[in-house]
Amino acid sequence: MEGFMALLTNPCFLAAAQTEGFIGIDFWTALFTLLNLIITVLVLKKFLFKPVKKMIDDRQKEIDDIYADAESKRSQADELRENYEQKLADAKEESAALVRSANAAAQEQREQILRSAKDEADAIRQKADADIALEKKKALNEVKDDISGMAVEIAEKVVAREINAADQTALIEDFIRNMGNDQ
């Protein structure tokens, strides 16, 4: 028993026995604490959690709207880019077609100019050939006329007098000398 008494007189044990009322659970205090906690949770839910949740939901909706708007603008930009690329390809095709058309027109014009120049050169050559032939004919006709005239003169002189071989040679030489003087 002495050990038991020593335990009862021990200061630590006494402090623990005095605090037993402090550590003990009182039903009414626990009930009021529980009610106080429930009321606090309900007040916080009404005035804090709901507004904070509404603010978070509104912010989430704004973010979702921003993402949706960004996606819409991105798809519009992709559409515009594709449209631009298509127009650029069409413009390149059109410019290539214009260049091909211009080259073909220039080639045809070149060929037409060459044909025209050849035709003109042929016409000039034909006219020159015709002029040469005409001049040649005129010259031959003049020579014939001159020879005819000389033959007539010789014949007149022969008829006017009877000539011997020496006179005939002299007449021909005279005729040849006169022929050089006429031209």
PDB file of C-alpha atoms in Angstrom:
ATOM      1  CA  MET A   1       0.000   0.000   0.000  1.00  0.00           C
ATOM      2  CA  GLU A   2       2.784   2.136   0.514  1.00  0.00           C
ATOM      3  CA  GLY A   3       3.420   2.107  -3.142  1.00  0.00           C
ATOM      4  CA  PHE A   4      -0.129   3.156  -3.673  1.00  0.00           C
ATOM      5  CA  MET A   5       0.181   6.013  -1.272  1.00  0.00           C
ATOM      6  CA  ALA A   6       3.376   7.086  -2.786  1.00  0.00           C
ATOM      7  CA  LEU A   7       1.565   7.214  -6.062  1.00  0.00           C
ATOM      8  CA  LEU A   8      -1.235   9.306  -4.635  1.00  0.00           C
ATOM      9  CA  THR A   9       1.171  11.740  -3.130  1.00  0.00           C
ATOM     10  CA  ASN A  10       3.229  11.994  -6.267  1.00  0.00           C
ATOM     11  CA  PRO A  11       2.923  15.564  -7.653  1.00  0.00           C
ATOM     12  CA  CYS A  12       2.515  14.376 -11.246  1.00  0.00           C
ATOM     13  CA  PHE A  13      -0.407  12.211 -10.260  1.00  0.00           C
ATOM     14  CA  LEU A  14      -2.003  15.039  -8.389  1.00  0.00           C
ATOM     15  CA  ALA A  15      -1.669  17.366 -11.382  1.00  0.00           C
ATOM     16  CA  ALA A  16      -3.245  14.739 -13.575  1.00  0.00           C
ATOM     17  CA  ALA A  17      -6.124  14.256 -11.129  1.00  0.00           C
ATOM     18  CA  GLN A  18      -6.779  17.950 -11.032  1.00  0.00           C
ATOM     19  CA  THR A  19      -6.854  18.221 -14.820  1.00  0.00           C
ATOM     20  CA  GLU A  20      -9.297  15.394 -15.159  1.00  0.00           C
ATOM     21  CA  GLY A  21     -12.134  17.816 -15.107  1.00  0.00           C
ATOM     22  CA  PHE A  22     -10.363  19.814 -17.759  1.00  0.00           C
ATOM     23  CA  ILE A  23      -9.858  16.876 -20.140  1.00  0.00           C
ATOM     24  CA  GLY A  24     -13.186  15.297 -19.518  1.00  0.00           C
ATOM     25  CA  ILE A  25     -15.983  15.497 -22.146  1.00  0.00           C
ATOM     26  CA  ASP A  26     -19.020  17.437 -21.143  1.00  0.00           C
ATOM     27  CA  PHE A  27     -22.129  16.517 -23.198  1.00  0.00           C
ATOM     28  CA  TRP A  28     -23.604  20.014 -23.333  1.00  0.00           C
ATOM     29  CA  THR A  29     -20.318  21.606 -24.328  1.00  0.00           C
ATOM     30  CA  ALA A  30     -19.850  19.021 -27.035  1.00  0.00           C
ATOM     31  CA  LEU A  31     -23.426  19.602 -28.274  1.00  0.00           C
ATOM     32  CA  PHE A  32     -22.983  23.401 -28.370  1.00  0.00           C
ATOM     33  CA  THR A  33     -19.613  23.015 -30.067  1.00  0.00           C
ATOM     34  CA  LEU A  34     -21.179  20.702 -32.663  1.00  0.00           C
ATOM     35  CA  LEU A  35     -24.101  23.105 -33.238  1.00  0.00           C
ATOM     36  CA  ASN A  36     -21.661  26.023 -33.413  1.00  0.00           C
ATOM     37  CA  LEU A  37     -19.652  24.108 -36.041  1.00  0.00           C
ATOM     38  CA  ILE A  38     -22.789  23.282 -38.083  1.00  0.00           C
ATOM     39  CA  ILE A  39     -23.977  26.905 -37.958  1.00  0.00           C
ATOM     40  CA  THR A  40     -20.500  28.116 -38.917  1.00  0.00           C
ATOM     41  CA  VAL A  41     -20.391  25.670 -41.865  1.00  0.00           C
ATOM     42  CA  LEU A  42     -23.892  26.733 -42.996  1.00  0.00           C
ATOM     43  CA  VAL A  43     -23.003  30.448 -42.731  1.00  0.00           C
ATOM     44  CA  LEU A  44     -19.722  29.893 -44.577  1.00  0.00           C
ATOM     45  CA  LYS A  45     -21.543  27.829 -47.206  1.00  0.00           C
ATOM     46  CA  LYS A  46     -24.124  30.567 -47.716  1.00  0.00           C
ATOM     47  CA  PHE A  47     -21.854  33.619 -47.629  1.00  0.00           C
ATOM     48  CA  LEU A  48     -18.448  32.254 -48.616  1.00  0.00           C
ATOM     49  CA  PHE A  49     -18.590  28.979 -50.500  1.00  0.00           C
ATOM     50  CA  LYS A  50     -21.485  29.850 -52.823  1.00  0.00           C
ATOM     51  CA  PRO A  51     -20.035  33.251 -53.893  1.00  0.00           C
ATOM     52  CA  VAL A  52     -16.562  31.763 -54.276  1.00  0.00           C
ATOM     53  CA  LYS A  53     -17.988  28.831 -56.274  1.00  0.00           C
ATOM     54  CA  LYS A  54     -20.011  31.281 -58.416  1.00  0.00           C
ATOM     55  CA  MET A  55     -16.892  33.390 -58.982  1.00  0.00           C
ATOM     56  CA  ILE A  56     -14.873  30.286 -59.923  1.00  0.00           C
ATOM     57  CA  ASP A  57     -17.663  29.087 -62.249  1.00  0.00           C
ATOM     58  CA  ASP A  58     -17.878  32.555 -63.867  1.00  0.00           C
ATOM     59  CA  ARG A  59     -14.115  32.640 -64.309  1.00  0.00           C
ATOM     60  CA  GLN A  60     -14.165  29.138 -65.787  1.00  0.00           C
ATOM     61  CA  LYS A  61     -16.928  30.239 -68.195  1.00  0.00           C
ATOM     62  CA  GLU A  62     -14.832  33.273 -69.217  1.00  0.00           C
ATOM     63  CA  ILE A  63     -11.824  31.022 -69.809  1.00  0.00           C
ATOM     64  CA  ASP A  64     -13.948  28.564 -71.808  1.00  0.00           C
ATOM     65  CA  ASP A  65     -15.329  31.484 -73.860  1.00  0.00           C
ATOM     66  CA  ILE A  66     -11.803  32.800 -74.468  1.00  0.00           C
ATOM     67  CA  TYR A  67     -10.666  29.344 -75.615  1.00  0.00           C
ATOM     68  CA  ALA A  68     -13.739  28.960 -77.828  1.00  0.00           C
ATOM     69  CA  ASP A  69     -13.163  32.426 -79.303  1.00  0.00           C
ATOM     70  CA  ALA A  70      -9.475  31.669 -79.855  1.00  0.00           C
ATOM     71  CA  GLU A  71     -10.369  28.373 -81.541  1.00  0.00           C
ATOM     72  CA  SER A  72     -12.919  30.149 -83.718  1.00  0.00           C
ATOM     73  CA  LYS A  73     -10.382  32.800 -84.698  1.00  0.00           C
ATOM     74  CA  ARG A  74      -7.763  30.141 -85.377  1.00  0.00           C
ATOM     75  CA  SER A  75     -10.146  28.257 -87.645  1.00  0.00           C
ATOM     76  CA  GLN A  76     -11.031  31.545 -89.404  1.00  0.00           C
ATOM     77  CA  ALA A  77      -7.329  32.307 -89.804  1.00  0.00           C
ATOM     78  CA  ASP A  78      -6.743  28.810 -91.226  1.00  0.00           C
ATOM     79  CA  GLU A  79      -9.645  29.333 -93.595  1.00  0.00           C
ATOM     80  CA  LEU A  80      -8.296  32.746 -94.670  1.00  0.00           C
ATOM     81  CA  ARG A  81      -4.817  31.283 -95.109  1.00  0.00           C
ATOM     82  CA  GLU A  82      -6.156  28.462 -97.275  1.00  0.00           C
ATOM     83  CA  ASN A  83      -8.204  31.000 -99.250  1.00  0.00           C
ATOM     84  CA  TYR A  84      -5.118  33.189 -99.683  1.00  0.00           C
ATOM     85  CA  GLU A  85      -2.991  30.228-100.756  1.00  0.00           C
ATOM     86  CA  GLN A  86      -5.675  29.205-103.271  1.00  0.00           C
ATOM     87  CA  LYS A  87      -5.849  32.745-104.659  1.00  0.00           C
ATOM     88  CA  LEU A  88      -2.053  32.869-104.830  1.00  0.00           C
ATOM     89  CA  ALA A  89      -1.970  29.562-106.718  1.00  0.00           C
ATOM     90  CA  ASP A  90      -4.695  30.828-109.065  1.00  0.00           C
ATOM     91  CA  ALA A  91      -2.764  34.054-109.636  1.00  0.00           C
ATOM     92  CA  LYS A  92       0.407  32.080-110.389  1.00  0.00           C
ATOM     93  CA  GLU A  93      -1.501  29.899-112.846  1.00  0.00           C
ATOM     94  CA  GLU A  94      -3.066  32.950-114.464  1.00  0.00           C
ATOM     95  CA  SER A  95       0.271  34.738-114.754  1.00  0.00           C
ATOM     96  CA  ALA A  96       1.870  31.616-116.240  1.00  0.00           C
ATOM     97  CA  ALA A  97      -1.005  31.375-118.721  1.00  0.00           C
ATOM     98  CA  LEU A  98      -0.577  35.053-119.596  1.00  0.00           C
ATOM     99  CA  VAL A  99       3.160  34.551-120.123  1.00  0.00           C
ATOM    100  CA  ARG A 100       2.516  31.494-122.309  1.00  0.00           C
ATOM    101  CA  SER A 101      -0.121  33.418-124.257  1.00  0.00           C
ATOM    102  CA  ALA A 102       2.200  36.406-124.696  1.00  0.00           C
ATOM    103  CA  ASN A 103       5.038  34.112-125.816  1.00  0.00           C
ATOM    104  CA  ALA A 104       2.743  32.370-128.307  1.00  0.00           C
ATOM    105  CA  ALA A 105       1.483  35.724-129.629  1.00  0.00           C
ATOM    106  CA  ALA A 106       5.054  37.021-129.921  1.00  0.00           C
ATOM    107  CA  GLN A 107       6.140  33.839-131.716  1.00  0.00           C
ATOM    108  CA  GLU A 108       3.203  34.095-134.121  1.00  0.00           C
ATOM    109  CA  GLN A 109       3.896  37.793-134.705  1.00  0.00           C
ATOM    110  CA  ARG A 110       7.571  36.965-135.337  1.00  0.00           C
ATOM    111  CA  GLU A 111       6.608  34.296-137.848  1.00  0.00           C
ATOM    112  CA  GLN A 112       4.132  36.664-139.506  1.00  0.00           C
ATOM    113  CA  ILE A 113       6.809  39.387-139.755  1.00  0.00           C
ATOM    114  CA  LEU A 114       9.264  36.873-141.228  1.00  0.00           C
ATOM    115  CA  ARG A 115       6.645  35.661-143.740  1.00  0.00           C
ATOM    116  CA  SER A 116       5.798  39.245-144.615  1.00  0.00           C
ATOM    117  CA  ALA A 117       9.475  40.153-145.061  1.00  0.00           C
ATOM    118  CA  LYS A 118      10.052  37.044-147.192  1.00  0.00           C
ATOM    119  CA  ASP A 119       6.992  37.808-149.307  1.00  0.00           C
ATOM    120  CA  GLU A 120       8.152  41.413-149.695  1.00  0.00           C
ATOM    121  CA  ALA A 121      11.681  40.284-150.607  1.00  0.00           C
ATOM    122  CA  ASP A 122      10.239  37.802-153.131  1.00  0.00           C
ATOM    123  CA  ALA A 123       8.053  40.549-154.600  1.00  0.00           C
ATOM    124  CA  ILE A 124      11.047  42.917-154.853  1.00  0.00           C
ATOM    125  CA  ARG A 125      13.150  40.151-156.449  1.00  0.00           C
ATOM    126  CA  GLN A 126      10.375  39.333-158.929  1.00  0.00           C
ATOM    127  CA  LYS A 127       9.960  43.036-159.790  1.00  0.00           C
ATOM    128  CA  ALA A 128      13.740  43.354-160.210  1.00  0.00           C
ATOM    129  CA  ASP A 129      13.778  40.234-162.404  1.00  0.00           C
ATOM    130  CA  ALA A 130      10.900  41.659-164.444  1.00  0.00           C
ATOM    131  CA  ASP A 131      12.658  45.038-164.702  1.00  0.00           C
ATOM    132  CA  ILE A 132      15.898  43.323-165.782  1.00  0.00           C
ATOM    133  CA  ALA A 133      14.040  41.254-168.344  1.00  0.00           C
ATOM    134  CA  LEU A 134      12.262  44.378-169.622  1.00  0.00           C
ATOM    135  CA  GLU A 135      15.523  46.358-169.818  1.00  0.00           C
ATOM    136  CA  LYS A 136      17.193  43.430-171.565  1.00  0.00           C
ATOM    137  CA  LYS A 137      14.329  43.249-174.023  1.00  0.00           C
ATOM    138  CA  LYS A 138      14.536  47.014-174.594  1.00  0.00           C
ATOM    139  CA  ALA A 139      18.295  46.788-175.120  1.00  0.00           C
ATOM    140  CA  LEU A 140      17.863  43.918-177.553  1.00  0.00           C
ATOM    141  CA  ASN A 141      15.151  45.834-179.368  1.00  0.00           C
ATOM    142  CA  GLU A 142      17.396  48.901-179.545  1.00  0.00           C
ATOM    143  CA  VAL A 143      20.293  46.786-180.842  1.00  0.00           C
ATOM    144  CA  LYS A 144      17.948  45.243-183.408  1.00  0.00           C
ATOM    145  CA  ASP A 145      16.706  48.678-184.375  1.00  0.00           C
ATOM    146  CA  ASP A 146      20.307  49.914-184.659  1.00  0.00           C
ATOM    147  CA  ILE A 147      21.341  46.879-186.683  1.00  0.00           C
ATOM    148  CA  SER A 148      18.265  47.261-188.860  1.00  0.00           C
ATOM    149  CA  GLY A 149      19.024  50.936-189.322  1.00  0.00           C
ATOM    150  CA  MET A 150      22.618  50.154-190.228  1.00  0.00           C
ATOM    151  CA  ALA A 151      21.562  47.406-192.553  1.00  0.00           C
ATOM    152  CA  VAL A 152      19.204  49.850-194.247  1.00  0.00           C
ATOM    153  CA  GLU A 153      21.971  52.479-194.503  1.00  0.00           C
ATOM    154  CA  ILE A 154      24.378  49.914-195.911  1.00  0.00           C
ATOM    155  CA  ALA A 155      21.758  48.749-198.319  1.00  0.00           C
ATOM    156  CA  GLU A 156      21.075  52.354-199.411  1.00  0.00           C
ATOM    157  CA  LYS A 157      24.749  52.956-199.956  1.00  0.00           C
ATOM    158  CA  VAL A 158      25.138  49.656-201.799  1.00  0.00           C
ATOM    159  CA  VAL A 159      22.227  50.462-203.968  1.00  0.00           C
ATOM    160  CA  ALA A 160      23.457  53.974-204.536  1.00  0.00           C
ATOM    161  CA  ARG A 161      26.669  52.683-205.896  1.00  0.00           C
ATOM    162  CA  GLU A 162      28.076  49.464-206.671  1.00  0.00           C
ATOM    163  CA  ILE A 163      30.818  48.565-204.318  1.00  0.00           C
ATOM    164  CA  ASN A 164      33.763  46.407-204.543  1.00  0.00           C
ATOM    165  CA  ALA A 165      35.295  44.352-201.688  1.00  0.00           C
ATOM    166  CA  ALA A 166      37.543  47.175-200.516  1.00  0.00           C
ATOM    167  CA  ASP A 167      34.655  49.626-200.387  1.00  0.00           C
ATOM    168  CA  GLN A 168      32.548  47.097-198.504  1.00  0.00           C
ATOM    169  CA  THR A 169      35.263  46.613-195.870  1.00  0.00           C
ATOM    170  CA  ALA A 170      35.620  50.382-195.528  1.00  0.00           C
ATOM    171  CA  LEU A 171      31.842  50.757-195.080  1.00  0.00           C
ATOM    172  CA  ILE A 172      31.752  48.070-192.367  1.00  0.00           C
ATOM    173  CA  GLU A 173      34.647  49.671-190.496  1.00  0.00           C
ATOM    174  CA  ASP A 174      32.971  53.078-190.813  1.00  0.00           C
ATOM    175  CA  PHE A 175      29.738  51.548-189.513  1.00  0.00           C
ATOM    176  CA  ILE A 176      31.535  49.981-186.542  1.00  0.00           C
ATOM    177  CA  ARG A 177      33.234  53.305-185.708  1.00  0.00           C
ATOM    178  CA  ASN A 178      29.914  55.149-185.918  1.00  0.00           C
ATOM    179  CA  MET A 179      28.288  52.541-183.744  1.00  0.00           C
ATOM    180  CA  GLY A 180      30.725  53.262-180.908  1.00  0.00           C
ATOM    181  CA  ASN A 181      29.979  57.013-181.230  1.00  0.00           C
ATOM    182  CA  ASP A 182      26.165  56.576-180.979  1.00  0.00           C
ATOM    183  CA  GLN A 183      26.294  55.061-177.591  1.00  0.00           C
TER     184      GLN A 183
END
